[in-house]
Amino acid sequence: MSKVRKLLPKLALNQGFVDEFMAHPEACCAVGVIEERRRVLPLLAIRPQCSLPLAVTEHGFTFGHSVLGTSTYEVVHFAFTFRNVGNFNVLLNPSDPIVRDVLARMVGLGSVFVLAIDPSNAVTAFLADVGEANLAGLIDHQPRLANSATTEAQYDNALAQFRMRPEPPGVMLEWVCRGDLGYLDLSEPRLEMSPVP
């Protein structure tokens, strides 16, 4: 008798995006897009700089978000919690064109694709259908985020404040792969990944 194996779809990313992301040695996070079954989905790619064994990744992770700032600017906070490993935070500037696009896709689709890459370059893929209820904060702030004019200085100030009192406490991921709208192009140069169960 043969075993039945679930076929996982190929995933496609922009090669330049992947090259820049993998060139960063520090704990980091990048936002972009990924193609799965001919659907282009919002992507959060993280390198937590620690091992993510199967016993951890098979249970998934907890995903949180918030919108921080003042009446004059805003930043977006994402938190990833892997059980028995820790919390990982990133702050994004919504005036960045890639961040703006990815946030609009998240709100519109109610889902996000997460790639977690550990120090051995093992990649774990998660497709999270988070839904409207879990994205309420982003949905409520979407008109403001879509027109954000947060400056680099304002972003740096928010980042410095968050680093002093992170919530949840954990590792701060450096936000990388900023500003290049070409990273949203999945036609050329294209990288295809074939997942294994």
PDB file of C-alpha atoms in Angstrom, residues 66-70 72-77 89-94 150-167 172 175:
ATOM      1  CA  SER A  66      -1.083  47.538  16.571  1.00  0.00           C
ATOM      2  CA  VAL A  67      -0.931  51.051  15.188  1.00  0.00           C
ATOM      3  CA  LEU A  68       1.294  53.373  17.227  1.00  0.00           C
ATOM      4  CA  GLY A  69       2.068  57.062  16.984  1.00  0.00           C
ATOM      5  CA  THR A  70       0.521  60.444  17.653  1.00  0.00           C
ATOM      6  CA  THR A  72       0.735  63.697  13.450  1.00  0.00           C
ATOM      7  CA  TYR A  73       2.255  60.336  12.483  1.00  0.00           C
ATOM      8  CA  GLU A  74       1.721  56.600  12.710  1.00  0.00           C
ATOM      9  CA  VAL A  75       3.779  53.395  12.628  1.00  0.00           C
ATOM     10  CA  VAL A  76       2.598  49.791  12.354  1.00  0.00           C
ATOM     11  CA  HIS A  77       3.745  47.165  14.851  1.00  0.00           C
ATOM     12  CA  ASN A  89       8.603  42.565  17.077  1.00  0.00           C
ATOM     13  CA  VAL A  90       8.969  44.826  14.064  1.00  0.00           C
ATOM     14  CA  LEU A  91       7.899  48.429  13.441  1.00  0.00           C
ATOM     15  CA  LEU A  92       7.079  49.563   9.896  1.00  0.00           C
ATOM     16  CA  ASN A  93       6.641  53.018   8.404  1.00  0.00           C
ATOM     17  CA  PRO A  94       3.316  53.043   6.494  1.00  0.00           C
ATOM     18  CA  THR A 150       5.324  59.540   8.547  1.00  0.00           C
ATOM     19  CA  THR A 151       8.883  60.822   8.100  1.00  0.00           C
ATOM     20  CA  GLU A 152      12.082  58.856   8.721  1.00  0.00           C
ATOM     21  CA  ALA A 153      12.748  61.022  11.795  1.00  0.00           C
ATOM     22  CA  GLN A 154       9.278  60.281  13.196  1.00  0.00           C
ATOM     23  CA  TYR A 155       9.734  56.564  12.487  1.00  0.00           C
ATOM     24  CA  ASP A 156      13.167  56.563  14.173  1.00  0.00           C
ATOM     25  CA  ASN A 157      11.683  58.340  17.200  1.00  0.00           C
ATOM     26  CA  ALA A 158       8.856  55.782  17.496  1.00  0.00           C
ATOM     27  CA  LEU A 159      11.377  52.945  17.108  1.00  0.00           C
ATOM     28  CA  ALA A 160      13.608  54.364  19.863  1.00  0.00           C
ATOM     29  CA  GLN A 161      10.613  54.684  22.217  1.00  0.00           C
ATOM     30  CA  PHE A 162       9.420  51.159  21.429  1.00  0.00           C
ATOM     31  CA  ARG A 163      12.895  49.704  22.049  1.00  0.00           C
ATOM     32  CA  MET A 164      12.858  51.202  25.572  1.00  0.00           C
ATOM     33  CA  ARG A 165       9.528  49.503  26.421  1.00  0.00           C
ATOM     34  CA  PRO A 166       8.689  46.791  23.871  1.00  0.00           C
ATOM     35  CA  GLU A 167       5.247  45.261  24.136  1.00  0.00           C
ATOM     36  CA  MET A 172      13.409  43.548  17.893  1.00  0.00           C
ATOM     37  CA  TRP A 175      12.956  46.240   9.049  1.00  0.00           C
TER      38      TRP A 175
END
